Short mmCIF file of C-alpha atoms in Angstrom, two decimals:
data_model
loop_
_atom_site.label_atom_id
_atom_site.label_comp_id
_atom_site.label_asym_id
_atom_site.label_seq_id
_atom_site.Cartn_x
_atom_site.Cartn_y
_atom_site.Cartn_z
CA UNK A 145 -66.42 41.44 -21.13
CA UNK A 146 -64.34 41.41 -24.30
CA UNK A 147 -60.55 40.88 -24.35
CA UNK A 148 -58.35 40.97 -27.42
CA UNK A 149 -54.99 39.14 -27.18
CA UNK A 150 -52.08 40.43 -29.37
CA UNK A 151 -48.87 38.77 -30.60
CA UNK A 152 -46.50 38.77 -33.56
CA UNK A 153 -46.83 36.33 -36.45
CA UNK A 154 -43.91 34.24 -34.90
CA UNK A 155 -45.49 34.60 -31.41
CA UNK A 156 -42.54 36.44 -29.99
CA UNK A 157 -44.45 37.35 -26.78
CA UNK A 158 -45.63 33.78 -26.04
CA UNK A 159 -42.04 32.59 -26.56
CA UNK A 160 -40.93 34.98 -23.75
CA UNK A 161 -43.74 34.05 -21.45
CA UNK A 162 -45.82 37.20 -21.92
CA UNK A 163 -49.48 37.89 -22.70
CA UNK A 164 -50.61 41.21 -24.03
CA UNK A 165 -54.29 42.10 -24.13
CA UNK A 166 -56.74 44.97 -24.37
CA UNK A 167 -59.93 44.39 -22.40
CA UNK A 168 -63.21 46.31 -22.44
CA UNK A 169 -64.63 46.79 -18.96
CA UNK A 170 -67.95 48.45 -19.24
CA UNK A 171 -67.38 51.68 -21.18
CA UNK A 172 -63.62 51.72 -20.76
CA UNK A 173 -60.71 49.90 -22.25
CA UNK A 174 -57.61 48.75 -20.34
CA UNK A 175 -54.44 47.33 -21.79
CA UNK A 176 -52.40 44.92 -19.74
CA UNK A 177 -49.11 43.01 -20.07
CA UNK A 178 -48.59 39.84 -18.07
CA UNK A 179 -45.31 38.03 -17.69
CA UNK A 180 -42.67 36.69 -15.39
CA UNK A 181 -43.55 35.61 -11.94
CA UNK A 182 -44.27 31.98 -11.35
CA UNK A 183 -47.08 29.45 -11.78
CA UNK A 184 -47.66 26.37 -9.81
CA UNK A 185 -50.70 24.14 -9.98
CA UNK A 186 -53.73 26.21 -9.06
CA UNK A 187 -51.75 29.23 -8.24
CA UNK A 188 -50.66 31.92 -10.74
CA UNK A 189 -48.43 34.76 -9.58
CA UNK A 190 -47.36 36.90 -12.52
CA UNK A 191 -46.20 40.48 -12.85
CA UNK A 192 -48.83 42.67 -14.46
CA UNK A 193 -48.68 46.10 -15.88
CA UNK A 194 -51.97 48.01 -16.75
CA UNK A 195 -52.83 51.24 -18.42
CA UNK A 196 -55.93 52.88 -19.84
CA UNK A 197 -56.62 52.73 -23.53
CA UNK A 198 -58.70 55.42 -25.16
CA UNK A 199 -60.34 53.40 -27.91
CA UNK A 200 -59.21 49.75 -27.60
CA UNK A 201 -55.98 50.26 -29.45
CA UNK A 202 -52.47 49.45 -28.08
CA UNK A 203 -50.24 52.19 -26.75
CA UNK A 204 -46.88 50.57 -26.32
CA UNK A 205 -45.43 53.90 -24.98
CA UNK A 206 -47.19 53.14 -21.76
CA UNK A 207 -45.22 49.79 -21.55
CA UNK A 208 -41.74 51.17 -22.22
CA UNK A 209 -40.61 50.42 -18.65
CA UNK A 210 -41.72 46.76 -18.78
CA UNK A 211 -40.06 43.61 -20.09
CA UNK A 212 -41.72 44.21 -23.44
CA UNK A 213 -39.16 46.89 -24.17
CA UNK A 214 -36.42 44.34 -23.82
CA UNK A 215 -37.66 42.02 -26.59
CA UNK A 216 -35.68 41.66 -29.82
CA UNK A 217 -36.79 44.37 -32.26
CA UNK A 218 -38.87 46.16 -29.58
CA UNK A 219 -38.55 49.52 -31.39
CA UNK A 220 -40.65 48.19 -34.31
CA UNK A 221 -42.82 45.76 -32.36
CA UNK A 222 -45.97 47.92 -32.84
CA UNK A 223 -45.72 47.16 -36.56
CA UNK A 224 -45.86 43.42 -36.08
CA UNK A 225 -48.58 43.05 -33.42
CA UNK A 226 -52.04 41.93 -34.30
CA UNK A 227 -55.03 40.25 -32.56
CA UNK A 228 -54.58 36.47 -32.49
CA UNK A 229 -57.70 35.49 -30.50
CA UNK A 230 -60.30 36.98 -28.20
CA UNK A 231 -62.12 36.11 -24.98
CA UNK A 232 -65.81 36.87 -24.64
CA UNK A 233 -67.22 36.23 -21.10
CA UNK A 234 -69.91 37.43 -18.81
CA UNK A 235 -68.10 38.35 -15.67
CA UNK A 236 -69.66 38.56 -12.21
CA UNK A 237 -67.47 39.96 -9.41
CA UNK A 238 -67.71 40.12 -5.65
CA UNK A 239 -65.47 41.72 -3.15
CA UNK A 240 -64.91 39.53 -0.13
CA UNK A 241 -63.47 40.67 3.27
CA UNK A 242 -63.10 37.41 5.09
CA UNK A 243 -60.83 38.83 7.80
CA UNK A 244 -59.53 42.18 8.99
CA UNK A 245 -57.03 43.64 6.49
CA UNK A 246 -57.99 41.07 3.86
CA UNK A 247 -59.62 41.95 0.60
CA UNK A 248 -60.31 39.41 -2.12
CA UNK A 249 -61.81 39.86 -5.56
CA UNK A 250 -63.82 36.78 -6.60
CA UNK A 251 -64.69 36.65 -10.34
CA UNK A 252 -66.93 34.22 -12.09
CA UNK A 253 -66.28 34.12 -15.85
CA UNK A 254 -68.63 32.26 -18.21
CA UNK A 255 -68.17 32.44 -21.98
CA UNK A 256 -65.62 31.32 -24.51
CA UNK A 257 -62.18 31.88 -26.08
CA UNK A 258 -62.48 32.33 -29.84
CA UNK A 259 -60.16 32.18 -32.86
CA UNK A 260 -61.67 32.22 -36.34
CA UNK A 261 -64.43 29.59 -36.28
CA UNK A 262 -62.97 27.69 -33.31
CA UNK A 263 -63.92 28.20 -29.68
CA UNK A 264 -63.26 26.75 -26.20
CA UNK A 265 -65.86 27.19 -23.45
CA UNK A 266 -64.81 28.91 -20.23
CA UNK A 267 -66.49 28.57 -16.84
CA UNK A 268 -64.13 29.50 -14.14
CA UNK A 269 -63.73 31.21 -10.77
CA UNK A 270 -60.72 33.30 -10.05
CA UNK A 271 -59.76 34.50 -6.56
CA UNK A 272 -57.31 37.41 -6.50
CA UNK A 273 -55.82 38.76 -3.28
CA UNK A 274 -56.10 42.58 -3.38
CA UNK A 275 -54.92 43.17 0.27
CA UNK A 276 -53.57 40.85 2.97
CA UNK A 277 -51.52 37.71 2.85
CA UNK A 278 -51.72 35.48 -0.31
CA UNK A 279 -52.61 32.57 2.01
CA UNK A 280 -55.96 34.25 2.55
CA UNK A 281 -56.92 33.39 -1.03
CA UNK A 282 -56.24 29.74 -0.36
CA UNK A 283 -58.24 29.84 2.81
CA UNK A 284 -61.22 31.29 1.03
CA UNK A 285 -60.88 28.84 -1.81
CA UNK A 286 -61.11 26.00 0.68
CA UNK A 287 -64.23 27.47 2.16
CA UNK A 288 -65.72 27.96 -1.34
CA UNK A 289 -64.85 24.41 -2.27
CA UNK A 290 -66.83 23.12 0.76
CA UNK A 291 -69.97 24.72 -0.68
CA UNK A 292 -69.52 24.41 -4.45
CA UNK A 293 -68.19 21.47 -6.53
CA UNK A 294 -65.17 22.96 -8.29
CA UNK A 295 -62.28 21.33 -10.29
CA UNK A 296 -58.82 22.94 -10.08
CA UNK A 297 -57.21 24.06 -13.33
CA UNK A 298 -53.88 25.58 -14.20
CA UNK A 299 -54.89 26.55 -17.80
CA UNK A 300 -55.13 30.32 -18.48
CA UNK A 301 -57.35 31.91 -21.03
CA UNK A 302 -54.19 32.88 -22.99
CA UNK A 303 -53.10 29.20 -23.09
CA UNK A 304 -56.54 28.23 -24.35
CA UNK A 305 -56.31 30.89 -27.09
CA UNK A 306 -52.90 29.73 -28.33
CA UNK A 307 -54.21 26.13 -28.52
CA UNK A 308 -57.01 27.31 -30.77
CA UNK A 309 -54.50 29.31 -32.95
CA UNK A 310 -52.40 26.18 -33.44
CA UNK A 311 -55.42 23.87 -33.75
CA UNK A 312 -54.01 21.74 -30.92
CA UNK A 313 -55.82 19.26 -28.81
CA UNK A 314 -54.84 18.54 -25.24
CA UNK A 315 -51.94 16.07 -25.26
CA UNK A 316 -50.75 13.70 -22.51
CA UNK A 317 -48.24 15.58 -20.37
CA UNK A 318 -45.02 13.69 -19.64
CA UNK A 319 -42.78 14.31 -16.75
CA UNK A 320 -40.51 17.34 -17.20
CA UNK A 321 -37.39 17.87 -15.12
CA UNK A 322 -37.75 20.35 -12.35
CA UNK A 323 -35.66 23.52 -12.80
CA UNK A 324 -33.27 23.24 -9.92
CA UNK A 325 -29.82 24.88 -9.36
CA UNK A 326 -27.09 23.96 -6.87
CA UNK A 327 -27.22 27.30 -5.14
CA UNK A 328 -30.93 27.00 -4.42
CA UNK A 329 -32.15 26.77 -0.92
CA UNK A 330 -33.88 23.53 0.09
CA UNK A 331 -37.23 25.40 0.22
CA UNK A 332 -36.72 26.77 -3.27
CA UNK A 333 -35.86 23.25 -4.53
CA UNK A 334 -39.00 21.89 -2.87
CA UNK A 335 -41.04 24.53 -4.62
CA UNK A 336 -39.55 23.75 -8.06
CA UNK A 337 -40.03 19.97 -7.71
CA UNK A 338 -43.61 20.22 -6.39
CA UNK A 339 -44.51 22.66 -9.12
CA UNK A 340 -43.26 20.32 -11.87
CA UNK A 341 -45.19 17.38 -10.51
CA UNK A 342 -48.36 19.33 -9.89
CA UNK A 343 -48.26 20.84 -13.47
CA UNK A 344 -48.13 17.31 -14.89
CA UNK A 345 -50.94 16.10 -12.59
CA UNK A 346 -53.33 18.88 -13.60
CA UNK A 347 -52.53 18.73 -17.30
CA UNK A 348 -53.37 14.99 -17.47
CA UNK A 349 -56.43 15.46 -15.24
CA UNK A 350 -57.66 17.98 -17.83
CA UNK A 351 -56.95 15.50 -20.62
CA UNK A 352 -58.91 12.64 -18.90
CA UNK A 353 -61.89 14.98 -18.65
CA UNK A 354 -61.78 16.06 -22.35
CA UNK A 355 -60.20 13.08 -24.24
CA UNK A 356 -60.18 9.31 -24.48
CA UNK A 357 -56.39 8.62 -24.83
CA UNK A 358 -55.42 5.95 -22.17
CA UNK A 359 -51.99 7.69 -21.99
CA UNK A 360 -53.56 10.41 -20.00
CA UNK A 361 -54.35 7.94 -17.28
CA UNK A 362 -50.83 6.46 -17.24
CA UNK A 363 -49.18 9.93 -17.06
CA UNK A 364 -51.59 11.01 -14.27
CA UNK A 365 -50.47 7.97 -12.22
CA UNK A 366 -46.84 8.98 -12.92
CA UNK A 367 -47.52 12.50 -11.76
CA UNK A 368 -49.22 11.27 -8.58
CA UNK A 369 -46.18 9.05 -7.78
CA UNK A 370 -43.84 12.03 -8.49
CA UNK A 371 -45.90 14.33 -6.32
CA UNK A 372 -46.02 11.79 -3.40
CA UNK A 373 -42.27 11.16 -3.77
CA UNK A 374 -41.54 14.95 -3.70
CA UNK A 375 -43.56 15.31 -0.52
CA UNK A 376 -41.65 12.41 1.02
CA UNK A 377 -38.21 13.76 0.10
CA UNK A 378 -39.01 17.24 1.42
CA UNK A 379 -41.20 16.27 4.35
CA UNK A 380 -38.82 17.65 7.03
CA UNK A 381 -38.31 21.13 5.60
CA UNK A 382 -42.09 21.35 4.64
CA UNK A 383 -43.26 20.03 7.99
CA UNK A 384 -43.70 16.34 8.73
CA UNK A 385 -47.26 16.68 10.16
CA UNK A 386 -48.50 18.77 7.27
CA UNK A 387 -46.99 16.49 4.63
CA UNK A 388 -48.43 13.38 6.42
CA UNK A 389 -51.99 14.85 6.38
CA UNK A 390 -51.61 15.57 2.69
CA UNK A 391 -50.05 12.36 1.57
CA UNK A 392 -52.93 10.31 2.93
CA UNK A 393 -55.57 11.69 0.52
CA UNK A 394 -53.10 11.51 -2.40
CA UNK A 395 -52.51 7.81 -1.59
CA UNK A 396 -56.29 7.30 -1.77
CA UNK A 397 -56.51 9.04 -5.14
CA UNK A 398 -53.61 6.92 -6.43
CA UNK A 399 -55.51 3.84 -5.46
CA UNK A 400 -58.63 5.10 -7.32
CA UNK A 401 -56.39 6.00 -10.28
CA UNK A 402 -55.45 2.34 -10.51
CA UNK A 403 -59.13 1.49 -11.29
CA UNK A 404 -60.10 3.21 -14.54
CA UNK A 405 -63.80 3.08 -13.82
CA UNK A 406 -63.38 5.13 -10.57
CA UNK A 407 -60.86 7.66 -11.96
CA UNK A 408 -63.32 10.13 -13.39
CA UNK A 409 -65.28 10.18 -10.15
CA UNK A 410 -62.07 10.64 -8.19
CA UNK A 411 -60.83 13.61 -10.24
CA UNK A 412 -64.22 15.34 -9.96
CA UNK A 413 -64.32 14.85 -6.21
CA UNK A 414 -63.78 17.51 -3.56
CA UNK A 415 -61.06 15.34 -2.15
CA UNK A 416 -59.02 15.71 -5.24
CA UNK A 417 -59.63 19.43 -5.49
CA UNK A 418 -58.81 19.94 -1.82
CA UNK A 419 -55.56 18.01 -2.22
CA UNK A 420 -54.42 20.04 -5.23
CA UNK A 421 -55.42 23.24 -3.37
CA UNK A 422 -53.30 22.22 -0.35
CA UNK A 423 -50.30 21.27 -2.50
CA UNK A 424 -50.51 24.60 -4.24
CA UNK A 425 -50.71 26.34 -0.90
CA UNK A 426 -47.70 24.43 0.26
CA UNK A 427 -45.87 25.25 -2.95
CA UNK A 428 -46.45 28.93 -2.44
CA UNK A 429 -45.09 28.77 1.02
CA UNK A 430 -42.22 26.38 0.16
CA UNK A 431 -39.55 29.06 -0.42
CA UNK A 432 -39.90 29.99 3.27
CA UNK A 433 -38.93 26.49 4.36
CA UNK A 434 -35.54 26.41 5.97
CA UNK A 435 -32.71 23.84 6.25
CA UNK A 436 -29.06 24.43 7.25
CA UNK A 437 -27.81 22.74 4.03
CA UNK A 438 -28.08 23.86 0.47
CA UNK A 439 -30.24 21.97 -1.97
CA UNK A 440 -27.42 19.82 -3.49
CA UNK A 441 -26.22 18.65 -0.05
CA UNK A 442 -29.72 17.95 1.12
CA UNK A 443 -30.56 15.92 -1.88
CA UNK A 444 -27.29 14.03 -1.84
CA UNK A 445 -28.08 12.96 1.78
CA UNK A 446 -31.59 11.95 0.81
CA UNK A 447 -30.28 9.88 -2.20
CA UNK A 448 -27.66 8.17 -0.02
CA UNK A 449 -30.38 7.16 2.41
CA UNK A 450 -32.64 5.90 -0.39
CA UNK A 451 -29.84 3.91 -1.91
CA UNK A 452 -28.93 2.35 1.51
CA UNK A 453 -32.62 1.39 1.93
CA UNK A 454 -32.59 -0.35 -1.48
CA UNK A 455 -29.38 -2.23 -0.68
CA UNK A 456 -30.83 -3.40 2.64
CA UNK A 457 -34.17 -4.76 1.27
CA UNK A 458 -32.55 -6.37 -1.78
CA UNK A 459 -29.96 -8.42 0.10
CA UNK A 460 -30.02 -12.03 -1.16
CA UNK A 461 -32.39 -11.04 -3.91
CA UNK A 462 -32.67 -14.44 -5.44
CA UNK A 463 -34.15 -15.86 -2.25
CA UNK A 464 -36.76 -13.17 -1.74
CA UNK A 465 -40.44 -13.99 -1.87
CA UNK A 466 -43.03 -11.90 -3.72
CA UNK A 467 -43.75 -9.57 -0.86
CA UNK A 468 -40.07 -8.82 -0.29
CA UNK A 469 -39.50 -8.22 -4.00
CA UNK A 470 -42.45 -5.80 -3.93
CA UNK A 471 -40.55 -3.96 -1.22
CA UNK A 472 -37.47 -3.75 -3.46
CA UNK A 473 -39.62 -2.38 -6.29
CA UNK A 474 -40.98 0.36 -4.06
CA UNK A 475 -37.64 1.41 -2.90
CA UNK A 476 -36.22 1.37 -6.44
CA UNK A 477 -39.12 3.71 -7.49
CA UNK A 478 -38.46 5.98 -4.58
CA UNK A 479 -34.78 6.27 -5.52
CA UNK A 480 -35.49 6.86 -9.14
CA UNK A 481 -38.13 9.58 -8.46
CA UNK A 482 -35.82 11.33 -6.02
CA UNK A 483 -32.99 11.22 -8.60
CA UNK A 484 -35.23 12.55 -11.41
CA UNK A 485 -36.37 15.37 -9.24
CA UNK A 486 -32.92 16.75 -8.78
CA UNK A 487 -30.97 15.42 -11.78
CA UNK A 488 -29.77 18.96 -12.67
CA UNK A 489 -27.71 19.12 -9.47
CA UNK A 490 -25.34 16.34 -10.46
CA UNK A 491 -22.94 15.36 -13.33
CA UNK A 492 -25.19 14.67 -16.35
CA UNK A 493 -23.23 11.71 -17.58
CA UNK A 494 -23.27 9.94 -14.28
CA UNK A 495 -26.95 10.63 -13.78
CA UNK A 496 -27.72 9.19 -17.17
CA UNK A 497 -25.76 6.06 -16.57
CA UNK A 498 -27.07 5.45 -13.06
CA UNK A 499 -30.63 6.28 -14.13
CA UNK A 500 -30.48 3.85 -17.10
CA UNK A 501 -29.53 0.90 -14.86
CA UNK A 502 -32.13 1.93 -12.27
CA UNK A 503 -34.70 2.01 -15.10
CA UNK A 504 -33.76 -1.50 -16.13
CA UNK A 505 -34.15 -2.74 -12.55
CA UNK A 506 -37.60 -1.11 -12.34
CA UNK A 507 -38.70 -2.57 -15.69
CA UNK A 508 -37.64 -6.11 -14.78
CA UNK A 509 -39.32 -5.91 -11.32
CA UNK A 510 -42.46 -4.55 -13.03
CA UNK A 511 -42.47 -7.42 -15.50
CA UNK A 512 -42.13 -10.01 -12.75
CA UNK A 513 -44.96 -8.37 -10.81
CA UNK A 514 -47.18 -8.24 -14.00
CA UNK A 515 -46.53 -11.99 -14.62
CA UNK A 516 -47.50 -12.79 -11.04
CA UNK A 517 -50.72 -10.63 -11.27
CA UNK A 518 -51.55 -12.31 -14.59
CA UNK A 519 -51.34 -15.69 -13.00
CA UNK A 520 -53.74 -14.68 -10.24
CA UNK A 521 -56.18 -13.31 -12.90
CA UNK A 522 -55.91 -16.53 -14.92
CA UNK A 523 -56.98 -18.54 -11.87
CA UNK A 524 -60.01 -16.30 -11.32
CA UNK A 525 -61.06 -16.61 -14.95
CA UNK A 526 -61.53 -20.39 -14.58
CA UNK A 527 -60.31 -21.15 -18.04
CA UNK A 528 -60.36 -24.69 -19.46
CA UNK A 529 -57.80 -26.87 -17.68
CA UNK A 530 -55.48 -27.22 -20.63
CA UNK A 531 -55.44 -23.53 -21.31
CA UNK A 532 -55.04 -22.62 -17.64
CA UNK A 533 -52.08 -25.07 -17.34
CA UNK A 534 -50.28 -23.82 -20.44
CA UNK A 535 -50.94 -20.19 -19.48
CA UNK A 536 -49.74 -20.65 -15.88
CA UNK A 537 -46.56 -22.31 -17.08
CA UNK A 538 -45.88 -19.44 -19.51
CA UNK A 539 -46.45 -16.87 -16.85
CA UNK A 540 -44.21 -18.65 -14.38
CA UNK A 541 -41.40 -18.77 -17.00
CA UNK A 542 -41.93 -14.99 -17.62
CA UNK A 543 -41.76 -14.21 -13.92
CA UNK A 544 -38.58 -16.24 -13.42
CA UNK A 545 -36.87 -14.63 -16.49
CA UNK A 546 -37.90 -11.15 -15.20
CA UNK A 547 -36.55 -12.02 -11.71
CA UNK A 548 -33.26 -13.03 -13.30
CA UNK A 549 -33.07 -9.78 -15.25
CA UNK A 550 -33.85 -7.84 -12.15
CA UNK A 551 -31.02 -9.68 -10.23
CA UNK A 552 -28.53 -8.75 -12.91
CA UNK A 553 -29.69 -5.16 -13.01
CA UNK A 554 -29.43 -4.94 -9.27
CA UNK A 555 -25.88 -6.20 -9.26
CA UNK A 556 -24.96 -3.69 -11.96
CA UNK A 557 -26.64 -0.89 -10.06
CA UNK A 558 -24.70 -1.54 -6.90
CA UNK A 559 -21.47 -1.41 -8.90
CA UNK A 560 -22.42 1.74 -10.70
CA UNK A 561 -20.91 5.03 -9.30
CA UNK A 562 -23.63 7.08 -7.67
CA UNK A 563 -23.97 10.58 -9.24
CA UNK A 564 -24.14 12.22 -5.85
CA UNK A 565 -20.83 10.63 -4.66
CA UNK A 566 -19.96 9.01 -1.45
CA UNK A 567 -19.39 10.23 2.06
#
């Protein structure tokens, strides 16, 4: 199967989230425009318009009722389009009918995306729901995963092609704010926040598999924490039992991610693939989740609760032992991740001020913990006595200084106006 992807020299279509291709299927050619819709983790749901092509050339007249016609300079678009890259794969398809009224197309593509002399290998399975509920595709994917070792991916062939055009390597994916609006329902907000965390998780999992930059590992850990935090924040509207079942394997993967030697094995495991699949499945169903409040009121209530928890565990901070300070650190993380997830719902200036103080608290608590862990490692290394004594004294001093900074940051935080206001 051969597919030619078109765009303008300034990549107008890509900038508007569209992909335009002509694909040869046997003896016939089919042109297709994809765009809009939504993508979350292992799920892609995009609008698509198809039409026959006589000889593999584009006929934009057949796309005059699509978003393509609304692009700037659409009337002369045909003069600017050219092939940017192509996809050559051997496709094997099956039609599955796992239940009455359900029809799924399962496609195995093996080949490559090509641009000039560069290429990117493709070996992927796609499951498309032709009839029946979308959930049937997830159900079938779970059954397939039990039989075949598969790794989830959110990278489309078009994305691979544009990477080749730009000569880009996979880069560590940093956290991006979820697109949330005050008038969203709680379910829609849950969907947006889960999608942002899952996208970061899968992007860094791909980087770990293909690159050696340690930043991929760090950002994957961040993504796991964001994902677990989102599930915690939205556990009621999403279903407590369902979330509890999912958070357990994610917690296990987080522990494995803390040991670099185990990370590759963890990301290639069926457990990781199954967890991603279930999050994507939940994400797809999230807009149906109901709550009497709007998203802003719901998140304000959750943030107030998280702040109260932090106040409670941090009382008399200077007298807390290491275990209690660890509890403070966990609750500070939970508050920060919850705030980051919905920052767009509250006044930007207040979010920035509050978030900055919260970040300083986290950094200081992290430094104190690192010093304490370092002291433990130093003991296990059995260094010469003089070196061990000097090193231990230095680490104790670092821990004490970090604890003092944490105490000051905590006092400042509790005096800073919360972005979500009081009730």
